[in-house]
Every structure is written in structure tokens, then in C-alpha cells.
CSV table of C-alpha atoms and ligand atoms in Angstrom, one decimal:
chain,number,residue,atom,x,y,z
A,1,MET,CA,-0.2,0.0,0.3
A,2,ARG,CA,2.0,3.2,-1.0
A,3,LEU,CA,2.5,5.7,2.0
A,4,LEU,CA,2.9,9.3,2.1
A,5,PRO,CA,3.6,12.0,5.7
A,6,LEU,CA,0.4,13.1,7.1
A,7,GLY,CA,1.8,16.3,7.2
A,8,PRO,CA,4.9,18.3,7.6
A,9,GLY,CA,6.9,16.7,9.3
A,10,LEU,CA,4.4,13.9,10.3
A,11,PRO,CA,4.4,9.7,10.0
A,12,ALA,CA,3.3,8.5,6.3
A,13,VAL,CA,0.7,6.7,6.4
A,14,SER,CA,-1.8,4.7,3.7
A,15,VAL,CA,-3.0,6.7,1.6
A,16,VAL,CA,-6.5,4.9,1.2
A,17,GLY,CA,-7.1,5.6,4.5
A,18,TYR,CA,-11.1,4.0,6.1
A,19,GLY,CA,-13.7,6.4,7.2
A,20,GLY,CA,-15.7,5.0,9.9
A,21,MET,CA,-19.3,7.1,9.6
A,22,HIS,CA,-21.2,4.5,7.6
A,23,LEU,CA,-20.4,1.5,10.5
A,24,SER,CA,-22.3,4.4,13.4
A,25,ILE,CA,-25.6,6.6,11.3
A,26,GLN,CA,-28.9,5.1,10.6
A,27,ASP,CA,-28.5,1.9,8.5
A,28,ARG,CA,-25.5,1.7,10.7
A,29,PRO,CA,-24.4,-2.7,10.2
A,30,PRO,CA,-23.9,-4.4,13.7
A,31,GLU,CA,-20.6,-4.1,15.4
A,32,ALA,CA,-19.2,-7.7,14.9
A,33,GLN,CA,-19.5,-5.9,10.7
A,34,GLY,CA,-18.3,-3.4,11.7
A,35,ILE,CA,-15.0,-5.0,13.5
A,36,ARG,CA,-14.6,-6.9,10.5
A,37,VAL,CA,-14.3,-4.6,8.1
A,38,ILE,CA,-12.2,-1.9,9.8
A,39,HIS,CA,-10.0,-5.1,10.5
A,40,ALA,CA,-10.4,-6.4,6.6
A,41,GLY,CA,-8.8,-2.9,6.0
A,42,LEU,CA,-6.6,-2.8,8.9
A,43,ASP,CA,-5.2,-6.5,7.9
A,44,ALA,CA,-5.2,-5.0,4.2
A,45,GLY,CA,-2.7,-1.8,4.9
A,46,VAL,CA,-5.1,1.3,6.0
A,47,THR,CA,-3.4,2.9,9.1
A,48,LEU,CA,-5.7,6.0,9.3
A,49,ILE,CA,-8.4,5.3,10.2
A,50,ASP,CA,-11.3,8.8,10.3
A,51,THR,CA,-13.9,9.0,13.0
A,52,ALA,CA,-15.4,12.3,14.9
A,53,ASN,CA,-17.5,11.6,18.1
A,54,ALA,CA,-20.7,13.1,15.5
A,55,TYR,CA,-20.5,9.8,14.4
A,56,CYS,CA,-23.7,8.0,16.3
A,57,LEU,CA,-27.4,8.1,15.7
A,58,ASP,CA,-28.0,11.2,18.1
A,59,ALA,CA,-26.3,12.7,22.2
A,60,ALA,CA,-27.0,10.0,23.5
A,61,ASP,CA,-24.8,8.0,21.5
A,62,THR,CA,-22.3,10.5,21.1
A,63,GLY,CA,-19.0,8.4,20.2
A,64,HIS,CA,-20.4,5.3,19.4
A,65,ASN,CA,-17.3,5.1,16.0
A,66,GLU,CA,-14.8,6.0,18.6
A,67,ARG,CA,-16.1,3.3,20.7
A,68,LEU,CA,-15.8,0.5,17.6
A,69,ILE,CA,-12.5,1.6,16.4
A,70,ALA,CA,-10.7,1.4,19.7
A,71,ARG,CA,-12.9,-2.0,20.3
A,72,ALA,CA,-12.0,-3.2,16.6
A,73,LEU,CA,-8.1,-1.6,17.3
A,74,ARG,CA,-7.6,-3.9,21.0
A,75,GLU,CA,-8.4,-7.0,19.4
A,76,TRP,CA,-6.8,-6.8,16.0
A,77,ARG,CA,-3.2,-8.5,16.5
A,78,GLY,CA,-1.0,-6.3,13.2
A,79,ALA,CA,0.9,-4.0,14.5
A,80,ARG,CA,-1.2,-1.4,16.3
A,81,GLU,CA,0.7,1.7,16.7
A,82,ARG,CA,1.3,2.3,13.1
A,83,VAL,CA,-1.8,2.9,13.2
A,84,VAL,CA,-3.2,6.5,13.2
A,85,VAL,CA,-6.7,7.6,14.1
A,86,ALA,CA,-8.0,10.8,13.5
A,87,THR,CA,-10.7,12.3,15.2
A,88,LYS,CA,-13.0,15.8,14.9
A,89,GLY,CA,-15.1,17.4,17.6
A,90,GLY,CA,-17.6,20.7,17.0
A,91,ILE,CA,-20.6,19.3,16.0
A,92,VAL,CA,-23.4,17.4,18.6
A,93,ARG,CA,-26.2,15.5,17.1
A,94,THR,CA,-28.7,17.0,19.4
A,95,GLY,CA,-31.7,15.7,18.0
A,96,GLY,CA,-29.5,13.1,15.9
A,97,ARG,CA,-29.8,16.5,13.5
A,98,TRP,CA,-25.7,17.9,12.3
A,99,ASP,CA,-25.5,21.6,14.7
A,100,ARG,CA,-21.9,23.0,14.9
A,101,ASP,CA,-20.5,23.8,18.5
A,102,GLY,CA,-16.9,25.1,17.5
A,103,ARG,CA,-17.2,27.2,21.1
A,104,PRO,CA,-13.7,26.7,23.2
A,105,GLU,CA,-15.6,25.1,26.2
A,106,SER,CA,-17.6,22.1,23.9
A,107,LEU,CA,-14.2,21.5,22.1
A,108,LYS,CA,-12.6,20.5,25.5
A,109,ALA,CA,-15.0,18.6,26.7
A,110,ALA,CA,-15.5,16.5,23.5
A,111,CYS,CA,-12.5,16.2,23.3
A,112,ASP,CA,-11.8,14.4,26.5
A,113,ALA,CA,-15.4,12.2,26.0
A,114,SER,CA,-12.8,11.1,23.0
A,115,LEU,CA,-9.7,10.5,25.1
A,116,ARG,CA,-12.0,8.1,26.9
A,117,ALA,CA,-14.0,6.9,24.0
A,118,LEU,CA,-11.1,6.0,21.5
A,119,GLY,CA,-8.9,4.7,25.4
A,120,VAL,CA,-5.9,6.2,24.9
A,121,GLU,CA,-4.0,9.5,26.7
A,122,GLN,CA,-3.6,11.4,23.8
A,123,ILE,CA,-5.4,11.8,20.3
A,124,ALA,CA,-3.1,11.2,17.4
A,125,LEU,CA,-4.8,13.5,15.1
A,126,TYR,CA,-8.0,15.8,16.4
A,127,GLN,CA,-9.8,18.0,14.1
A,128,LEU,CA,-12.3,21.1,13.9
A,129,HIS,CA,-14.5,19.7,12.5
A,130,ALA,CA,-16.4,23.0,10.7
A,131,PRO,CA,-15.8,26.1,12.5
A,132,ASP,CA,-18.9,28.0,13.4
A,133,PRO,CA,-20.8,30.7,12.4
A,134,SER,CA,-21.7,31.6,15.6
A,135,VAL,CA,-18.1,31.7,17.3
A,136,PRO,CA,-15.1,33.2,15.4
A,137,PHE,CA,-13.1,30.7,13.8
A,138,LEU,CA,-9.9,32.0,15.1
A,139,GLU,CA,-11.3,30.4,18.9
A,140,SER,CA,-12.5,27.9,18.2
A,141,VAL,CA,-9.3,26.7,16.8
A,142,GLY,CA,-7.3,28.0,19.8
A,143,ALA,CA,-9.1,26.1,21.7
A,144,LEU,CA,-7.9,23.0,20.1
A,145,ALA,CA,-3.6,24.2,20.1
A,146,GLU,CA,-4.8,24.4,24.3
A,147,LEU,CA,-5.5,20.5,23.6
A,148,ARG,CA,-2.1,20.6,22.0
A,149,ARG,CA,-0.4,22.3,25.0
A,150,ALA,CA,-2.0,20.2,26.8
A,151,GLY,CA,-0.4,16.8,25.6
A,152,LYS,CA,-4.3,15.3,24.5
A,153,ILE,CA,-3.6,15.6,20.9
A,154,ARG,CA,-0.6,15.5,19.6
A,155,TRP,CA,-1.4,17.5,16.1
A,156,LEU,CA,-3.9,19.4,14.7
A,157,GLY,CA,-6.3,19.0,11.2
A,158,LEU,CA,-9.3,20.6,10.1
A,159,SER,CA,-12.3,20.1,8.1
A,160,ASN,CA,-14.8,22.1,5.8
A,161,VAL,CA,-12.3,25.2,5.6
A,162,SER,CA,-11.3,27.6,2.7
A,163,VAL,CA,-7.5,29.0,1.5
A,164,ASP,CA,-8.0,32.0,4.1
A,165,GLN,CA,-9.3,29.4,7.3
A,166,ILE,CA,-6.4,28.0,6.8
A,167,ARG,CA,-3.4,30.4,6.9
A,168,GLN,CA,-5.9,32.2,9.4
A,169,ALA,CA,-5.4,28.6,11.6
A,170,GLN,CA,-1.2,28.6,10.9
A,171,GLY,CA,-0.9,31.4,12.4
A,172,VAL,CA,-2.1,30.2,15.7
A,173,ALA,CA,-0.8,26.3,15.8
A,174,PRO,CA,1.0,23.8,13.0
A,175,ILE,CA,-1.9,22.4,11.1
A,176,ALA,CA,-0.9,18.7,9.8
A,177,THR,CA,-4.0,18.4,7.2
A,178,VAL,CA,-7.5,19.9,6.1
A,179,GLN,CA,-10.5,17.6,5.1
A,180,ASN,CA,-12.7,18.9,3.3
A,181,ARG,CA,-14.8,16.8,-0.1
A,182,LEU,CA,-13.4,16.1,-3.3
A,183,ASN,CA,-14.9,13.8,-5.5
A,184,PRO,CA,-15.3,13.7,-8.9
A,185,PHE,CA,-19.8,15.7,-9.7
A,186,PHE,CA,-17.9,18.1,-6.3
A,187,ARG,CA,-14.5,19.9,-7.0
A,188,GLU,CA,-15.0,22.5,-4.8
A,189,ALA,CA,-11.2,21.0,-2.9
A,190,ILE,CA,-9.6,22.5,-6.5
A,191,GLN,CA,-11.8,25.6,-7.7
A,192,ASP,CA,-11.0,26.9,-4.5
A,193,GLY,CA,-7.1,25.6,-4.4
A,194,VAL,CA,-7.5,24.2,-0.9
A,195,VAL,CA,-6.2,21.5,-2.5
A,196,ARG,CA,-3.0,23.5,-4.2
A,197,TYR,CA,-2.6,25.3,-1.2
A,198,CYS,CA,-2.0,21.2,1.3
A,199,GLY,CA,-0.1,20.4,-1.4
A,200,GLU,CA,2.5,23.6,-1.2
A,201,GLN,CA,2.9,23.9,2.2
A,202,GLY,CA,2.6,20.0,3.0
A,203,ILE,CA,-0.6,19.4,4.7
A,204,GLY,CA,-2.2,15.6,3.9
A,205,PHE,CA,-5.5,16.6,2.8
A,206,LEU,CA,-7.9,14.1,3.4
A,207,ALA,CA,-10.8,13.9,0.5
A,208,TYR,CA,-13.5,12.9,2.7
A,209,SER,CA,-16.6,11.5,0.9
A,210,PRO,CA,-14.3,10.5,-1.8
A,211,THR,CA,-16.7,8.5,-4.3
A,212,GLY,CA,-19.1,10.8,-4.0
A,213,GLY,CA,-20.8,10.0,-0.3
A,214,GLY,CA,-24.0,7.7,-1.4
A,215,ARG,CA,-26.0,8.0,-3.8
A,216,LEU,CA,-23.4,9.1,-5.9
A,217,THR,CA,-22.0,6.1,-5.4
A,218,ARG,CA,-24.2,4.4,-7.0
A,219,LYS,CA,-23.8,5.4,-10.2
A,220,LEU,CA,-19.7,5.7,-10.7
A,221,PRO,CA,-20.0,1.6,-12.4
A,222,THR,CA,-22.5,3.3,-14.9
A,223,ASP,CA,-21.1,7.0,-15.7
A,224,PRO,CA,-20.4,6.9,-20.1
A,225,VAL,CA,-16.6,7.7,-18.9
A,226,LEU,CA,-16.1,5.7,-16.1
A,227,SER,CA,-17.4,2.5,-17.3
A,228,THR,CA,-15.7,2.7,-20.6
A,229,ILE,CA,-11.9,3.2,-19.3
A,230,ALA,CA,-13.5,0.7,-16.7
A,231,ARG,CA,-14.1,-2.0,-19.5
A,232,ARG,CA,-10.0,-1.6,-21.2
A,233,THR,CA,-7.8,-1.8,-18.0
A,234,GLY,CA,-10.1,-4.5,-16.5
A,235,LEU,CA,-10.3,-2.1,-13.3
A,236,GLY,CA,-13.1,-1.2,-11.3
A,237,ALA,CA,-15.0,1.8,-11.4
A,238,HIS,CA,-14.9,3.3,-7.6
A,239,GLN,CA,-10.8,2.6,-8.2
A,240,LEU,CA,-10.5,4.1,-11.3
A,241,CYS,CA,-12.6,7.8,-8.7
A,242,LEU,CA,-10.1,7.1,-6.6
A,243,ALA,CA,-6.7,7.1,-7.9
A,244,TRP,CA,-8.2,10.5,-10.2
A,245,VAL,CA,-8.8,11.6,-6.4
A,246,LEU,CA,-5.3,10.8,-5.6
A,247,ALA,CA,-4.4,11.5,-8.8
A,248,GLN,CA,-5.7,15.3,-7.6
A,249,GLY,CA,-2.2,16.9,-5.3
A,250,PRO,CA,0.9,15.5,-3.9
A,251,THR,CA,-0.4,15.4,-0.4
A,252,VAL,CA,-3.9,14.0,-1.6
A,253,PHE,CA,-5.2,10.8,1.1
A,254,VAL,CA,-8.5,9.6,0.3
A,255,ILE,CA,-11.0,8.0,2.9
A,256,PRO,CA,-13.4,5.9,1.9
A,257,SER,CA,-16.6,4.6,4.2
A,258,ALA,CA,-18.2,1.2,3.5
A,259,ARG,CA,-20.3,-1.1,5.6
A,260,LYS,CA,-19.1,-4.2,3.1
A,261,VAL,CA,-16.1,-5.8,3.3
A,262,GLU,CA,-15.7,-6.4,0.1
A,263,HIS,CA,-15.7,-2.4,-0.9
A,264,LEU,CA,-12.8,-1.7,1.1
A,265,LEU,CA,-11.6,-4.4,-0.3
A,266,ASP,CA,-11.8,-2.9,-3.5
A,267,SER,CA,-11.3,0.5,-2.2
A,268,THR,CA,-7.8,-0.6,-1.3
A,269,GLY,CA,-7.2,-1.7,-3.9
A,270,ALA,CA,-7.1,1.7,-5.1
A,271,ALA,CA,-3.5,2.4,-4.1
A,272,ASP,CA,-1.2,1.3,-6.5
A,273,LEU,CA,-2.7,2.7,-9.0
A,274,THR,CA,-1.8,4.9,-11.5
A,275,LEU,CA,-4.1,6.2,-14.3
A,276,THR,CA,-2.3,6.6,-17.5
A,277,PRO,CA,-3.0,11.1,-19.2
A,278,ALA,CA,-5.3,10.2,-21.1
A,279,ASP,CA,-7.4,8.3,-18.3
A,280,LEU,CA,-6.9,11.3,-16.0
A,281,ALA,CA,-8.0,14.3,-18.5
A,282,ALA,CA,-11.0,11.5,-20.2
A,283,ILE,CA,-12.8,11.7,-16.5
A,284,THR,CA,-11.4,15.7,-15.4
A,285,GLY,CA,-12.9,16.3,-18.3
A,286,ALA,CA,-15.9,14.9,-17.7
A,287,GLN,CA,-19.3,15.8,-16.4
A,288,PHE,CA,-21.0,13.6,-13.7
A,289,ASP,CA,-25.1,13.2,-13.3
A,290,ARG,CA,-25.7,14.8,-10.3
A,291,SER,CA,-29.1,14.5,-10.4
B,301,NAP,N1,-15.5,16.2,7.6
B,301,NAP,C1,-16.3,16.2,7.4
B,301,NAP,O1,-17.3,16.6,7.5
B,301,NAP,C2,-17.5,14.7,6.3
B,301,NAP,C3,-18.6,14.7,5.7
B,301,NAP,C4,-18.9,13.3,5.0
B,301,NAP,C5,-18.1,11.6,5.6
B,301,NAP,N2,-16.7,12.5,6.4
B,301,NAP,C6,-15.1,11.0,6.1
B,301,NAP,O2,-15.0,10.5,5.2
B,301,NAP,C7,-15.8,9.2,4.9
B,301,NAP,C8,-16.1,8.4,3.7
B,301,NAP,O3,-17.1,9.4,3.2
B,301,NAP,P1,-18.7,9.3,2.8
B,301,NAP,O4,-18.9,8.2,3.0
B,301,NAP,O5,-19.9,10.2,2.7
B,301,NAP,O6,-18.9,8.7,1.2
B,301,NAP,P2,-18.0,7.8,0.2
B,301,NAP,O7,-16.8,7.1,1.5
B,301,NAP,O8,-17.4,8.6,-0.5
B,301,NAP,O9,-19.1,6.4,0.2
B,301,NAP,C9,-19.4,6.1,1.3
B,301,NAP,C10,-20.1,4.9,0.2
B,301,NAP,O10,-19.9,4.8,-0.8
B,301,NAP,C11,-19.5,2.8,-0.7
B,301,NAP,N3,-18.8,2.6,-1.2
B,301,NAP,C12,-17.2,3.0,-1.0
B,301,NAP,N4,-17.0,2.4,-1.1
B,301,NAP,C13,-16.5,1.2,-1.9
B,301,NAP,C14,-17.0,0.7,-3.8
B,301,NAP,N5,-14.8,-0.2,-4.2
B,301,NAP,N6,-17.5,0.1,-3.9
B,301,NAP,C15,-19.0,0.3,-4.1
B,301,NAP,N7,-19.4,0.9,-2.9
B,301,NAP,C16,-18.1,1.3,-1.8
B,301,NAP,C17,-20.4,2.3,0.8
B,301,NAP,O11,-20.9,1.0,0.4
B,301,NAP,P3,-21.0,0.6,1.8
B,301,NAP,O12,-21.8,0.8,3.2
B,301,NAP,O13,-22.1,-0.7,1.6
B,301,NAP,O14,-19.9,-0.7,1.7
B,301,NAP,C18,-20.6,3.4,1.3
B,301,NAP,O15,-21.6,3.4,2.0
B,301,NAP,C19,-16.3,9.2,6.0
B,301,NAP,O16,-16.6,7.8,6.7
B,301,NAP,C20,-15.7,10.5,7.3
B,301,NAP,O17,-15.1,9.4,8.4
B,301,NAP,C21,-16.0,13.7,6.5
């Protein structure tokens, strides 16, 4: 599995990570199946797992995904110390909604809860899930910087941010990673310069929803351009999609989610694919149907 440094001066992890979200939100599978999926990914060389305290059903279930990942790691026989678990704070699931809460005191309490859920003394990578429009952005980032100084988090990441916000945050603390959406249907992260800026700074860009996220994911096999390349190369449409995302910058990772072992194993196969310049250009030039 191809590896890349997670951020400036950070250890290298697998370019195909695993996003645990679908093991813990609506339509989640039984926990035993979730553990099998995580173990299959780890066995295939995945060393980056993305989670969040908010990957759960509602407020009472907060931390479900973190607890599941912690259990999977405890029960796995491989080299756990090589695996980076990245979690997030800043979103709350009151009533099952996805509400932002970036108040410093909320982030500090969320981080303490995540430490307990993950069963660790220090969180490797702690990400601000999303800026909260009702809280000055740098106050939220400042809370994460304090958590880092207190030794509760090792590296700091941002999610759902612009280049301007990344620059502002870098004035407060070193930024290891940025997690924004990127897939062939939604390319704002390229258009707004975030992928390029991360590449220039050595910041790991974690592409979320890299196959489109659920409904759009299922459209990939019938996309005219992807299916033509798939027929010619014998590769799957999801692998081609992930390889295209990975090719968008020198620091790009993908964190596909999966409830099925075969889906995750298919995705890990994308790590070592190199698309020809012609195939890359064909996917870049294609209009993907979001309807
Ligand atoms: N920071 C944020 O605001 C944010 C927002 C959204 C997501 N995320 C992160 O990004 C991760 C992925 O996002 P996502 O779930 O929205 O998008 P995604 O990974 O593009 O889509 C996940 C869905 O695609 C299916 N799938 C994945 N790989 C496949 C393959 N090779 N073949 C066939 N089907 C495949 C899975 O199906 P099955 O479930 O049936 O296996 C799963 O339901 C999340 O787990 C989370 O960690 C972050």
C-alpha cells in the first residue's frame, strides 16, 4: 500500500484510509460486521482511520464510532502503533441533527470525551469538524491549540475550511491536515485552491466522500467515461474514481467509508494505481451526473 507523510514532518500513513462514519450512523450494520470491516482494512495495510465523536445516531449515542474503532484496534493482532486514528470535534447530534458547536469549552469537553471513547491518553490527530459561524474561527482553533499544549492531542487538523481559514489557523498552531470533500461530482476543493495550498505546504489533504458519498457512489459504475475506462483496463469504477482523486495533488489521501468488507478491499486496491494521462484527462473533462 502506497504511503505518504500525513502532514509536515509527520509519519507516513496509507494513502487509502478508512472513514468509519457508515458503521455508526443510520442504516449501520451490526457491530460484529463493523469490526470485520475495520480488521479487513487494517489487514490490507490501512494505517489511517478517520472518525468523529458525531458519528453516531444522536446525542446519547455520541462517540459510538470512536468506541467501535477502539474495540476493533484492541482486538486486532497487527502493529497497532502504526495506525493513526484521526477524530473530530465541533459537531453535536442533538435530536439526530448535525449542529455545529465550536465554542472553546464545548471543544475541550468533546476532546475529553473522545479520549475516553478511544481509550487513549493522547489523540493522534484532532480535527475541527467544521467552523461554527456563531463562534470566531480562531477561538475554536485556539481551543485546539490549547489542547495540544496540554498534551491531549498530538497533531491538529481542520475540516470544511477555505485557504484563507487555513492560513489564519496556521498563525495560531501548526496545521497537519485538512479534510474537505473531493470527488468527481464535487470539485470545490480543487477550484477554491485548498488542494493546491495543502500540496504547497505539505499539509495532508484528506478527501472525504471520495466516491461521492452514498447515493452518488452508486452512479459510478454507469458513468459513461468511467465505464469505458473500466471495460478497457479491467479496473472497477470505484477504484478509477479513487485513483483520480488521489492524483489531484501530492498530499492527497482518500478516506472512503464502507459497511461491506468487499467494498473496503476494492477501495484499498486504488492505492497503487496510476492512471494514464489520457484517462486522467478524460475523467477530469467529464461531467458527472449529480441528479
Ligand atoms: N469532515 C466531514 O465533514 C465529513 C463529511 C462526510 C464524510 N466524512 C468522512 O469521509 C468518509 C467517507 O465519506 P462518505 O461515506 O460520505 O463517502 P464515500 O466513502 O464516498 O461513500 C461511502 C459509501 O460508498 C460505498 N463504497 C465505498 N467504496 C466502495 C467501493 N469500492 N465499491 C462500492 N461501494 C463503495 C459504501 O457502501 P457500503 O456502505 O455498502 O459498503 C459507502 O456506503 C466518512 O466515513 C467520514 O470519515 C467527513
